[in-house]
XYZ file of C-alpha atoms in Angstrom:
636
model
C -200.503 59.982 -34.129
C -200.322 59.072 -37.660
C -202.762 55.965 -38.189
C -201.548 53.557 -41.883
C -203.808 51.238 -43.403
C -201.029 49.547 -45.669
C -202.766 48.143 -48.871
C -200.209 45.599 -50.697
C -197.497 42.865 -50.927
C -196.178 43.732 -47.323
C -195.534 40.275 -45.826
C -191.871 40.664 -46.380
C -192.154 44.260 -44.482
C -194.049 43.990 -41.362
C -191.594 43.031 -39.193
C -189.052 45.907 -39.597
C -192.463 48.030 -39.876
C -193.262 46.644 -36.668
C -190.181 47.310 -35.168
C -190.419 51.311 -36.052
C -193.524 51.934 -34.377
C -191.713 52.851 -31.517
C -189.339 55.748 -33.035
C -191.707 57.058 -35.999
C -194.353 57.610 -34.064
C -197.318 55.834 -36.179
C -199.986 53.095 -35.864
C -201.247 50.585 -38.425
C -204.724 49.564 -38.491
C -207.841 48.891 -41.192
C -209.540 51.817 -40.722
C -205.960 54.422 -41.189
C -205.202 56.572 -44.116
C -204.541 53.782 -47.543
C -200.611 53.520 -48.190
C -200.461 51.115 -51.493
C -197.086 49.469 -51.299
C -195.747 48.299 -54.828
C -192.210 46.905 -55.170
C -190.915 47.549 -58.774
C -187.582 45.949 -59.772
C -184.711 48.541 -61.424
C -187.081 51.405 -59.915
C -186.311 54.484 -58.236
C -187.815 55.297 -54.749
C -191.032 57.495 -55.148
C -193.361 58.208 -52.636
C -196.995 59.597 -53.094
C -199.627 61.416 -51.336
C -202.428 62.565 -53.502
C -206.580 62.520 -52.636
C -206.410 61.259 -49.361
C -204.374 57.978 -50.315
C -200.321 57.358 -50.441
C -198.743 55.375 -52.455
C -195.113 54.081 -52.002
C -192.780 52.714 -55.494
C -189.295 50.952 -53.900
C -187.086 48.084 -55.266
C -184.363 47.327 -52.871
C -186.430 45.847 -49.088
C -184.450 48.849 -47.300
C -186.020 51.241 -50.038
C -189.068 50.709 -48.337
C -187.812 51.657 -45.403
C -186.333 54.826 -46.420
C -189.428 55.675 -48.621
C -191.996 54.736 -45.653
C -190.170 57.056 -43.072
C -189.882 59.930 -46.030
C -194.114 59.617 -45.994
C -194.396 59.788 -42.738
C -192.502 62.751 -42.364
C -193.937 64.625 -45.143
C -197.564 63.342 -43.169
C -196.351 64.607 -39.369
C -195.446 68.078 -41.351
C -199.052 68.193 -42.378
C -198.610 68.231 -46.045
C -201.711 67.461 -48.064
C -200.547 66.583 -51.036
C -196.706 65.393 -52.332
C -194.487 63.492 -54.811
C -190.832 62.758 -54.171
C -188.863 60.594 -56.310
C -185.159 59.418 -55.241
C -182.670 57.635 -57.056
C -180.107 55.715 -55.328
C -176.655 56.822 -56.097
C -174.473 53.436 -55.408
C -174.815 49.769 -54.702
C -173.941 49.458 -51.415
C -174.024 51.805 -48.894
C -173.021 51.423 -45.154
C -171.389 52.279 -42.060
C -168.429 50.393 -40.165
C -169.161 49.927 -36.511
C -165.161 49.764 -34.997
C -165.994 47.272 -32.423
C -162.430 46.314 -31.044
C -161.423 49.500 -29.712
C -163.144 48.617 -26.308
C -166.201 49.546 -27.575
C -168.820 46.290 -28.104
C -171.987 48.042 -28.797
C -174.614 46.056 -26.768
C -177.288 44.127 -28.471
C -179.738 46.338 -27.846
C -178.115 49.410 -28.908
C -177.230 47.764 -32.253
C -180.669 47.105 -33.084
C -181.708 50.433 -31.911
C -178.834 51.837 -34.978
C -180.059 48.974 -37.391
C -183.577 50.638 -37.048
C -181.989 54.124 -37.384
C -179.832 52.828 -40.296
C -182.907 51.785 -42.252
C -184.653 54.773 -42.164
C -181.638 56.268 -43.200
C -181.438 53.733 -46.230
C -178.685 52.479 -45.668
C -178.317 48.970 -47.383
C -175.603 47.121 -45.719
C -172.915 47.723 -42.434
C -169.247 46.252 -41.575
C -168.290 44.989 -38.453
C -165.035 45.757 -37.438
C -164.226 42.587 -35.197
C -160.392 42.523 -35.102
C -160.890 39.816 -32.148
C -164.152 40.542 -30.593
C -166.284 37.887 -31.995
C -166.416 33.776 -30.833
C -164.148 30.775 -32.630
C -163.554 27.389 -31.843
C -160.658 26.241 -30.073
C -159.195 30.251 -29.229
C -160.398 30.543 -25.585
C -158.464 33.687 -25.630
C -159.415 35.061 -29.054
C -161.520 38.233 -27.801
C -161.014 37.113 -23.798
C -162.380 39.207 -21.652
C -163.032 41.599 -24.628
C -166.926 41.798 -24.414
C -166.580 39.162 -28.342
C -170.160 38.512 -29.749
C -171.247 34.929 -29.436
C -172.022 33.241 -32.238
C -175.706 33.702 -31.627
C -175.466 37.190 -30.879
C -174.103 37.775 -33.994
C -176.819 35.673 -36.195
C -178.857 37.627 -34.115
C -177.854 41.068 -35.261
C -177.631 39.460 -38.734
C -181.244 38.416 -38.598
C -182.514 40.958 -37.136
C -180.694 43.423 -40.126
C -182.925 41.038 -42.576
C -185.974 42.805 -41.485
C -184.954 46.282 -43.069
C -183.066 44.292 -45.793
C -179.990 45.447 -44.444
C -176.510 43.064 -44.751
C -174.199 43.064 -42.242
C -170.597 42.327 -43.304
C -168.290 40.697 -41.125
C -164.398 42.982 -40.808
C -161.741 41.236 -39.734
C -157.821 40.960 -39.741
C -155.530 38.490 -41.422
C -152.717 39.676 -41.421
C -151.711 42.851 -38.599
C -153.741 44.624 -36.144
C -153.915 41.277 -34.172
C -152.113 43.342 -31.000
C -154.907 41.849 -28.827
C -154.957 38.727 -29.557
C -151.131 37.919 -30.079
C -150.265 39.613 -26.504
C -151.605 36.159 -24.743
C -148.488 33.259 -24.804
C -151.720 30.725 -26.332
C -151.143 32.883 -29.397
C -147.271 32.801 -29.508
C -146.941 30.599 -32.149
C -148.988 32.613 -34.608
C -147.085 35.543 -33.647
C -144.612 37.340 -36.322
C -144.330 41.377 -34.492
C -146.441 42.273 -31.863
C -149.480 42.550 -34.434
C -148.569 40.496 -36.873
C -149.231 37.092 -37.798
C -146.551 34.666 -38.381
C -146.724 34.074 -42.178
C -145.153 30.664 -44.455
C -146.552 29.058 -41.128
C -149.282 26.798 -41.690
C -150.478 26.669 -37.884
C -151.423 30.377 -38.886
C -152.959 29.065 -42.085
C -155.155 27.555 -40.527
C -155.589 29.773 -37.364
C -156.783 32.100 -40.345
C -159.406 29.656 -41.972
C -160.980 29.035 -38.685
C -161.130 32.852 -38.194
C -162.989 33.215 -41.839
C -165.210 30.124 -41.489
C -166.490 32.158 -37.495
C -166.433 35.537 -38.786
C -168.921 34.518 -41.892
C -171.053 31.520 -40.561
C -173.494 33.732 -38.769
C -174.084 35.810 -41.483
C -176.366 35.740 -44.710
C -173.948 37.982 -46.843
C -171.626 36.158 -49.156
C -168.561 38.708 -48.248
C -166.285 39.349 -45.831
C -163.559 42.228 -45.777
C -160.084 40.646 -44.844
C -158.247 43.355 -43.741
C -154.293 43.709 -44.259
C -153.965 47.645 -43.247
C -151.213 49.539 -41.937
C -148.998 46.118 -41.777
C -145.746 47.979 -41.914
C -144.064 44.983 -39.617
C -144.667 42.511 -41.558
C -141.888 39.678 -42.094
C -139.651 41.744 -39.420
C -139.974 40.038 -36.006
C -139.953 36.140 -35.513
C -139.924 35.538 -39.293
C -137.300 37.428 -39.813
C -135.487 35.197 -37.423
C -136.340 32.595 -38.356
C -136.210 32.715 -42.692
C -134.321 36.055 -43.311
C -135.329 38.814 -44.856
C -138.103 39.217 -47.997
C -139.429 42.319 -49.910
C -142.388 42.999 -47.722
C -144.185 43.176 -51.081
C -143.548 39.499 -52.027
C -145.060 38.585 -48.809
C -148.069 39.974 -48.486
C -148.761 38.471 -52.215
C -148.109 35.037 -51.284
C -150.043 35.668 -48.354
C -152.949 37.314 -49.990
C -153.549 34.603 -52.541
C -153.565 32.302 -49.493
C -156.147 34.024 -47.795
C -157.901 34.352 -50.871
C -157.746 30.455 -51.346
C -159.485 30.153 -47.897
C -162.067 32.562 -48.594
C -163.032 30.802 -51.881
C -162.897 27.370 -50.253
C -165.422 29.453 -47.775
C -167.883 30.397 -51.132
C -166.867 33.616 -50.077
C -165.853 37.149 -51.224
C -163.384 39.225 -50.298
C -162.845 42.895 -49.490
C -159.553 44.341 -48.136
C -157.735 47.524 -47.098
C -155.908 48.839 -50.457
C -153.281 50.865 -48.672
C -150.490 48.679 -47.997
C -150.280 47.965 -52.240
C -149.770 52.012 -52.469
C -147.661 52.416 -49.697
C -145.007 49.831 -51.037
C -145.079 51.687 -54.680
C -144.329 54.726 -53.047
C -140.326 55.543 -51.981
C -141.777 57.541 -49.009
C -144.466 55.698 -47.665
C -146.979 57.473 -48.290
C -149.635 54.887 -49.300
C -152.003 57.585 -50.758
C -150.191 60.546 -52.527
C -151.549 61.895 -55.276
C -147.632 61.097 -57.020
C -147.505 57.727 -56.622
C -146.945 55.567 -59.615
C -147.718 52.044 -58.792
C -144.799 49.874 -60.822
C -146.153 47.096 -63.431
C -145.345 44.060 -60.817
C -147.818 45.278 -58.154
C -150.460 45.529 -60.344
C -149.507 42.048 -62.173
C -148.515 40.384 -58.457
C -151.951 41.475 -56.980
C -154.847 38.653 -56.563
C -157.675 39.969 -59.299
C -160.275 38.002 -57.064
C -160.387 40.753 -54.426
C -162.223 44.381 -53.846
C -159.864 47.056 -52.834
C -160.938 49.589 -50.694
C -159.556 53.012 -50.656
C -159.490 54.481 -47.270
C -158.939 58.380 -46.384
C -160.826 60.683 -44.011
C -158.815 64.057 -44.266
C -158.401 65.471 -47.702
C -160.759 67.822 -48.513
C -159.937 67.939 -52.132
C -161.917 66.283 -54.241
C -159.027 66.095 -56.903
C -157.031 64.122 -54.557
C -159.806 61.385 -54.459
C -160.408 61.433 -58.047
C -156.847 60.810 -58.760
C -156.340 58.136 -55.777
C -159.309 56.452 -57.369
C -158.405 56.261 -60.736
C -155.094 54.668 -59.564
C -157.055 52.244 -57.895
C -158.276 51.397 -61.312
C -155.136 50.902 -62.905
C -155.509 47.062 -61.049
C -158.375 46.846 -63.250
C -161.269 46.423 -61.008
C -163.632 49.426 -59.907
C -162.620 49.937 -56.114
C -164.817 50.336 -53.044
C -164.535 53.722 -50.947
C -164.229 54.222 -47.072
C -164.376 57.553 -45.642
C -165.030 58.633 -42.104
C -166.661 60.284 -39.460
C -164.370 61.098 -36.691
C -165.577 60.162 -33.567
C -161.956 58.761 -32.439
C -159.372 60.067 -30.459
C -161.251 62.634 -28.716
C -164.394 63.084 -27.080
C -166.164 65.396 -29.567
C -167.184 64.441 -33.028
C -165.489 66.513 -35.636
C -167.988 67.540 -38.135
C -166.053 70.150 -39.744
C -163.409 68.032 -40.888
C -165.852 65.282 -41.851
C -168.163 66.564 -43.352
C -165.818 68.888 -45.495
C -163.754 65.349 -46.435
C -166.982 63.589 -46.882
C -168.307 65.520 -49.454
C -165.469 66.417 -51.351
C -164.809 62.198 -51.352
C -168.426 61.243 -52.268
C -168.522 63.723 -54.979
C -165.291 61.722 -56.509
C -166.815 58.272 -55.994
C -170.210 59.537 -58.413
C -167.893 61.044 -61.117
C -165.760 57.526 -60.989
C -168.348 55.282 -60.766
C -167.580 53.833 -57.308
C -170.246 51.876 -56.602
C -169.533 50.666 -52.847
C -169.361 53.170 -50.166
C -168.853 52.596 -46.765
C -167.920 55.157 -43.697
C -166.287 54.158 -40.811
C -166.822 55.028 -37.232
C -163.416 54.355 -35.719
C -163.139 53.861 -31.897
C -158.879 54.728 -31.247
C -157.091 54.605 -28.008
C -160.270 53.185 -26.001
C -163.204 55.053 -27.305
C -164.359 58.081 -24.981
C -166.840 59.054 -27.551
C -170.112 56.915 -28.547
C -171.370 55.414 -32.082
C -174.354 58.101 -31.891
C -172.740 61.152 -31.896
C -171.784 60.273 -35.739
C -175.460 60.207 -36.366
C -175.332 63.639 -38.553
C -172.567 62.281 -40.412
C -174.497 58.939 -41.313
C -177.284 61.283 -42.373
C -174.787 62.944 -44.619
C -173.972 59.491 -46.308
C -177.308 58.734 -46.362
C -178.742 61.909 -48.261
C -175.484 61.468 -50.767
C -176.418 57.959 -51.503
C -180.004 59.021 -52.499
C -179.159 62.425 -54.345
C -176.507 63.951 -56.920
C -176.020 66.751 -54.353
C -177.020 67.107 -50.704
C -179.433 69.592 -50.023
C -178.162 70.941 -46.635
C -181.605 72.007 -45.369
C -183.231 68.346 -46.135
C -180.163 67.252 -44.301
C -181.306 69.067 -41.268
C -184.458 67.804 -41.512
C -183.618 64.003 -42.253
C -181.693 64.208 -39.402
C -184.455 65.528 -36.650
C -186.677 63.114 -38.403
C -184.605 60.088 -38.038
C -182.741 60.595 -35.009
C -184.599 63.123 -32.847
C -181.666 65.696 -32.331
C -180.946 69.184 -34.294
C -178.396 69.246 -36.102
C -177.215 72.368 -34.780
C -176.921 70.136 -31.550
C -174.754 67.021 -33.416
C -172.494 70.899 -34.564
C -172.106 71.105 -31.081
C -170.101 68.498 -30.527
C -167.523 69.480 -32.911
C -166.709 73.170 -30.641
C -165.369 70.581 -27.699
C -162.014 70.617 -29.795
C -162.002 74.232 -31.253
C -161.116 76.604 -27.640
C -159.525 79.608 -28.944
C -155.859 78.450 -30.889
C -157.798 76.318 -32.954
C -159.529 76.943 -36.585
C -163.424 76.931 -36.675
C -164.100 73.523 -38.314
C -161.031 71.852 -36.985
C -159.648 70.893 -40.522
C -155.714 70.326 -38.925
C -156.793 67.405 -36.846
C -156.437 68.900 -33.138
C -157.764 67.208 -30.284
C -157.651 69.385 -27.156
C -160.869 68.105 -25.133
C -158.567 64.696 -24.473
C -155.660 65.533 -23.951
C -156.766 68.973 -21.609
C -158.404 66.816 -20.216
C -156.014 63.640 -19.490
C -153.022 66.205 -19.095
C -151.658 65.983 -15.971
C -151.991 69.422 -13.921
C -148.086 69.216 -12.554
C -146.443 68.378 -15.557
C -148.387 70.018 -17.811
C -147.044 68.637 -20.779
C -149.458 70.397 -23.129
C -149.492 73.643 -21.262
C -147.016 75.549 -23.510
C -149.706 74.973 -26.368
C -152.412 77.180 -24.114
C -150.170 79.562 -22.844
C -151.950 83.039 -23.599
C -155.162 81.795 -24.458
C -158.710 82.265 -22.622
C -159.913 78.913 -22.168
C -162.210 79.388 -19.436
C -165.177 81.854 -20.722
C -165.001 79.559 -23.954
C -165.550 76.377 -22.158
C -168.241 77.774 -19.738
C -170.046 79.544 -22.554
C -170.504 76.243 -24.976
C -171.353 74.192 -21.524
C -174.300 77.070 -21.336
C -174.889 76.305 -24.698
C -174.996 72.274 -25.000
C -177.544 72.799 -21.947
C -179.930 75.294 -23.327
C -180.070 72.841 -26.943
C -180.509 69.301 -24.664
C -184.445 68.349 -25.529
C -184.783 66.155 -22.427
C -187.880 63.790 -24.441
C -185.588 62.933 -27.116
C -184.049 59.511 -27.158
C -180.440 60.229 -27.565
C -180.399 63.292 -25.390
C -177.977 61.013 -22.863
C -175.131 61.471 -25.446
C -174.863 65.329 -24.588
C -174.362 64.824 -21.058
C -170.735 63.691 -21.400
C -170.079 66.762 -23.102
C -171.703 69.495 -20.986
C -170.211 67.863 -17.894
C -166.936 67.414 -19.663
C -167.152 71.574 -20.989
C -167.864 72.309 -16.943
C -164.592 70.463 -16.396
C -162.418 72.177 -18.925
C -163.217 75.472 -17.912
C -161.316 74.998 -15.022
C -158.783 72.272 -15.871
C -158.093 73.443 -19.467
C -156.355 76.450 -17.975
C -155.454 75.892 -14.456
C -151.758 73.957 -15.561
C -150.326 77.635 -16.703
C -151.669 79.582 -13.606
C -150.233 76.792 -11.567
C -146.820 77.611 -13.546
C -147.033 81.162 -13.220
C -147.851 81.002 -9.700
C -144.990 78.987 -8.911
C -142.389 81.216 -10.842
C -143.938 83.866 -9.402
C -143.726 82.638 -5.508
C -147.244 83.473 -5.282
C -148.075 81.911 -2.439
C -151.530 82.950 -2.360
C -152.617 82.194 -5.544
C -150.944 78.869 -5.010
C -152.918 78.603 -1.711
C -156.411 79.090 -3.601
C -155.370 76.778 -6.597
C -155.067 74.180 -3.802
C -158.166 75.015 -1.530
C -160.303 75.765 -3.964
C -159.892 75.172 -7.608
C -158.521 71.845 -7.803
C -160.695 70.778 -5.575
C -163.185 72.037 -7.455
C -161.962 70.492 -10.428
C -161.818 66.817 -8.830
C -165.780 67.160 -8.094
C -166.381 68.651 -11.803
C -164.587 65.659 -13.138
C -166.643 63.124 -10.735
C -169.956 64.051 -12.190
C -167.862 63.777 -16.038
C -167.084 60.492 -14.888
C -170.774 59.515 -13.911
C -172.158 60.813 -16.477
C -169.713 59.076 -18.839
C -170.110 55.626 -16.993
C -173.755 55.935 -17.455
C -173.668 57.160 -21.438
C -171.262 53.340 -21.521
C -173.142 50.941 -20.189
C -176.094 52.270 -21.841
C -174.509 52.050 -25.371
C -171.719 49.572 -24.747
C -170.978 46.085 -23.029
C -169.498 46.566 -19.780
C -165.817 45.445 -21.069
C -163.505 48.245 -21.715
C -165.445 50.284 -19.280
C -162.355 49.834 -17.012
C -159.803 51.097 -19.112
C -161.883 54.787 -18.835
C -162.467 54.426 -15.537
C -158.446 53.585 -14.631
C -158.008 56.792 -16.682
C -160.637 59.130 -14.080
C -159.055 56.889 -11.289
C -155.702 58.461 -12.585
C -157.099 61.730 -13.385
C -158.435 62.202 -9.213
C -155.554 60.936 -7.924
C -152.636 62.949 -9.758
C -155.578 66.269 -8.826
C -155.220 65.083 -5.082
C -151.281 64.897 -4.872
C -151.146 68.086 -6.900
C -153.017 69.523 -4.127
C -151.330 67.699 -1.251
C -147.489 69.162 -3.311
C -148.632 73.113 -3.209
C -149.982 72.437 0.120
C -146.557 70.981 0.958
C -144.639 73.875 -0.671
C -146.888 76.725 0.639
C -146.846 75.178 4.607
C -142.520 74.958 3.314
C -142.207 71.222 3.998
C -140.506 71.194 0.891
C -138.246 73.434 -0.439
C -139.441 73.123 -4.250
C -142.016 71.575 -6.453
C -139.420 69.819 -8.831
C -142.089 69.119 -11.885
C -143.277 72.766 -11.611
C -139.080 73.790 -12.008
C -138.932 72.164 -15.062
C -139.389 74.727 -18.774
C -142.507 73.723 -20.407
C -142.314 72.707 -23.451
C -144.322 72.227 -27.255
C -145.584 68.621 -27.161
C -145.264 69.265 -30.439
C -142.284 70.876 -32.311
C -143.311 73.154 -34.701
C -146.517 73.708 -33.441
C -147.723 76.717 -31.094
C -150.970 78.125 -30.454
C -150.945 80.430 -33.313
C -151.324 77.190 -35.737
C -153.207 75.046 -33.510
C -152.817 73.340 -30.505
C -151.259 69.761 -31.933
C -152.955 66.161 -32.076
C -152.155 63.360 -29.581
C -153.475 59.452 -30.335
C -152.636 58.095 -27.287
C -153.599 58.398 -23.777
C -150.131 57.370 -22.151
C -148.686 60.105 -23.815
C -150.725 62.489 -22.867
C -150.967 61.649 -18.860
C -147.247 61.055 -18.362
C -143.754 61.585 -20.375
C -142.221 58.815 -18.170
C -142.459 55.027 -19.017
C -146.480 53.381 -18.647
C -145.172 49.602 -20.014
C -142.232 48.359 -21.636
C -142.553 46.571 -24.844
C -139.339 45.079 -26.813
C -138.982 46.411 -30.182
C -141.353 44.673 -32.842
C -142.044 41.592 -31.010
């Protein structure tokens, strides 16, 4: 074990320090090997080892951090002698934790990333708290939700402060309120289902006591305000109640109202850009590269707010350039959020990301961005986990620290700082890409869901597999996630969900279009073993899935939210048993006909067949079911 005798100004560093002992694998005493600590304001990072003594040159706090875990890797890989010098690319640099997707990270876990995220370098992180944090008078703001207390939060925030590390707080102010505004406390806020009620001043100040909880617990001056994807807007209850107004002129007069609040807070504000591009464009599309944003906008928009440009597909760097520099036509540099995409499906899909992130970060350094943030989105109740995007905060990290990213120092940064390959994190991404689908997964297709969530007698994916091998494919990268687990490192838990879930598929990805075939066929033997054997064999694959994803939760998550997976497995079993208890019917003829197998399969998606990929599904309800889960009014 490497033994540090730390010579220097470190009274501001030996708590974080302190806190990494644990997960770098070191010891600090008087009689180690000399590290001379020097902080130097406007410097780059370098970091020394020369004649038996190191020597570490940082400006930023979390500098250090990334500069002291760089010298201890260099020392665990037995190098005698080094100088690396590292020049930090932006500003700020940080992921966004989605926490209102169902998935609270627990306090312990967050700290656990914090540490991670500082040894990374990473200099600041959102938290994306739609309703999942504490206010006064709102007993059922974030009810039953698994919200941060107050304290928790201050918590987090302080405990940040060690690696010099500021959390942001991410909220809504205008849509995306769905949770909140579905309780009748919250009806008189209420515009559409996620919309607030605006030209309301009960929501004016609903909104002010949202800013004034969101920001009190932490240190950091800013808070991001939201105002995404508000397309309903002024269409529900206002509507009603004051007629109809450009959707544009709305969400001005509401922005500079917000923005009002937020300077009364001695605040500053941050907020989703892609509502402003959306209205300048006749089609919607709120970032095409032939969008011309109209005088007004740009003269109607607040100049006391940061927009943020948001995309996580394009893989052009072009397109950024060009969305960017329209950003600057409001006459303020922008911010930048791109993604890692964890949502929607259970694997991580580093081929897409990675291929968006780099062409995206590449554009930011040849426009100057100078605030970068990636967000870890949690969709449709989160069956994935924060730490599977670890290689992809790696990827920010090394781009934040370098003109290019060196893909082998990638590898390495990532072992180092997380304790998995990064072949194993590249694992992940083959959950979604069975045969039908393109190596790295650039078109978006999510098949390890909804195969998954599918149910076996309607099959309403089935026509997408039709023809295609699914079985040795799924039993061959089960063999593989097994034989790349390394059972001492700390975040080997996260690959159990996806062996067990790979063990599942093999069977279940496939068995809907026997079943089919069977049935047109009258083969009442094969029918017979589908029923004996392999959907019973399927129910006890998909028990140990659920175990093993029940565990991976509640060791990365607070227990809310849990349920909504485990009503999903609860549905999963129970549609496997009357499957089997059906054929069983049809095969002993106590029924003349299995009426859902009768009925054509058909492309979930239109224009899409196996030959192009097998189609993208965001929601569970669709997936398990074609008939009616709830019944919401239009809008409201």
């Amino acid at each position: 074990m490497l033994d540090i005798r730390l010579v220097g100004d470190t009274s501001e560093l030996m708590d974080g320090i302190g806190e990494l002992k644990g997960i770098l694998n070191f010891t600090i005493s008087d009689s180690g090997i000399p590290l001379t600590i020097e902080q130097q304001e406007g410097s780059n990072l370098r970091i020394i080892f020369k004649d038996g003594q190191g020597k570490i040159i940082y400006n930023q706090k979390v500098h250090f951090f990334r500069a002291f875990g760089l010298y201890i890797e260099q020392m665990q890989e037995g190098k005698i002698e080094f100088d690396l010098v590292e020049s930090p690319q932006f500003s700020t640099v940080g992921p966004m934790f989605d926490l209102s997707r169902n998935a609270v990270m627990k306090m312990s876990a967050f700290k656990d990333m914090i540490r991670r995220l500082a040894v990374m370098g990473f200099n600041s992180a959102m938290l994306y708290m739609e309703d999942t944090f504490e206010i006064d008078n709102e007993p059922y703001f974030g009810y039953m939700r698994g919200r941060y207390s107050q304290d928790e939060l201050k918590a987090l925030d302080d405990y940040a402060d060690f690696y010099g590390i500021e959390l942001i707080p991410c909220i809504q102010t205008l849509a995306h309120l769905e949770e909140f505004l579905k309780w009748s406390a919250a009806s008189r806020y209420k515009d559409t289902r996620g919309a607030l009620l605006l030209e309301s001043e009960e929501t004016y100040l609903f909104i002010e006591n949202m800013i004034s909880s969101a920001s009190k617990p932490f240190r950091s001056k800013k808070i991001h305000i939201g105002m995404d994807e508000a397309e309903e807007v002024g269409r529900g209850i206002y509507l009603n109640k004051n007629g109809h107004k450009p959707r544009f002129e709305l969400m001005a007069t509401h922005l500079q109202r917000v923005l009002d609040i937020v300077e009364k807070n001695g605040l500053e504000a941050m907020m989703w850009s892609d509502m402003f591009l959306k209205l300048a464009n006749s089609s919607g599309d709120h970032y095409s590269k032939e969008t011309e944003i109209p005088d007004y906008i740009i003269e109607m928009t607040p100049k006391d707010v940061q927009l943020m440009y948001w995309q996580y597909n394009a893989t052009d760097k072009d397109h950024y350039t060009k969305i960017l520099k329209k950003h600057k036509t409001f006459g303020r540099m922008p911010a930048f959020a791109g993604g890692i995409w964890v949502w929607n499906t259970f694997a991580t899909n580093y081929g897409l990301s990675l291929a968006a992130s780099e062409a995206a970060l590449a554009a930011c350094k040849e426009e100057g961005v100078q605030d970068v943030f990636v967000t870890l989105w949690g969709d449709d109740g989160y069956e994935n986990n924060f730490y599977s995007s670890l290689l992809g905060l790696q990827f920010y990290a090394e781009h934040a620290y370098s003109k290019e990213v060196d893909r082998e120092k990638l590898a390495k940064r990532a072992k180092f700082c997380t304790g998995i390959e990064a072949g194993a994190y590249m694992l992940l991404s083959k959950l979604d890409t069975p045969p039908g689908v393109e190596p790295d997964n650039k078109e978006q297709t999510n098949p390890s869901k909804f195969l998954l969530w599918q149910d076996v007698l309607l099959g309403l994916f089935d026509k997408h597999v039709e023809g295609l091998d699914m079985k040795p494919y799924y039993e061959e990268l089960e063999k593989e996630i097994s034989e790349t687990r390394d059972a001492t490192a700390d975040f080997d838990f996260i690959f159990e969900v996806p062996e067990k879930l790979s063990a599942v598929l093999a069977l279940k990805a496939g068995v809907g279009v026997k079943l089919k075939q069977a049935y047109d066929d009258n083969d009442i033997d094969l029918l017979q073993r589908i029923a004996t054997d392999e959907l019973p064999e399927i129910m006890g694959r998909a028990k140990a899935l659920r175990d093993a994803h029940r565990t991976q939760w509640f060791a990365v998550n607070k227990p809310f939210g849990w349920e909504i997976i485990d009503i999903r497995y609860g549905g999963l079993f129970n549609r496997l048993d009357t499957a089997i208890e059906r054929i069983n019917d049809y095969v002993e003829k106590k029924i003349d006909s299995i009426e859902e197998l009768e009925q054509e399969r058909l492309y979930y998606s239109p224009g899409i067949d196996n030959s192009t990929g097998l189609g993208w599904c965001s929601y569970y309800y669709r997936m398990a079911s074609p008939n009616v889960f709830f019944h919401v009014l239009p809008i409201y």
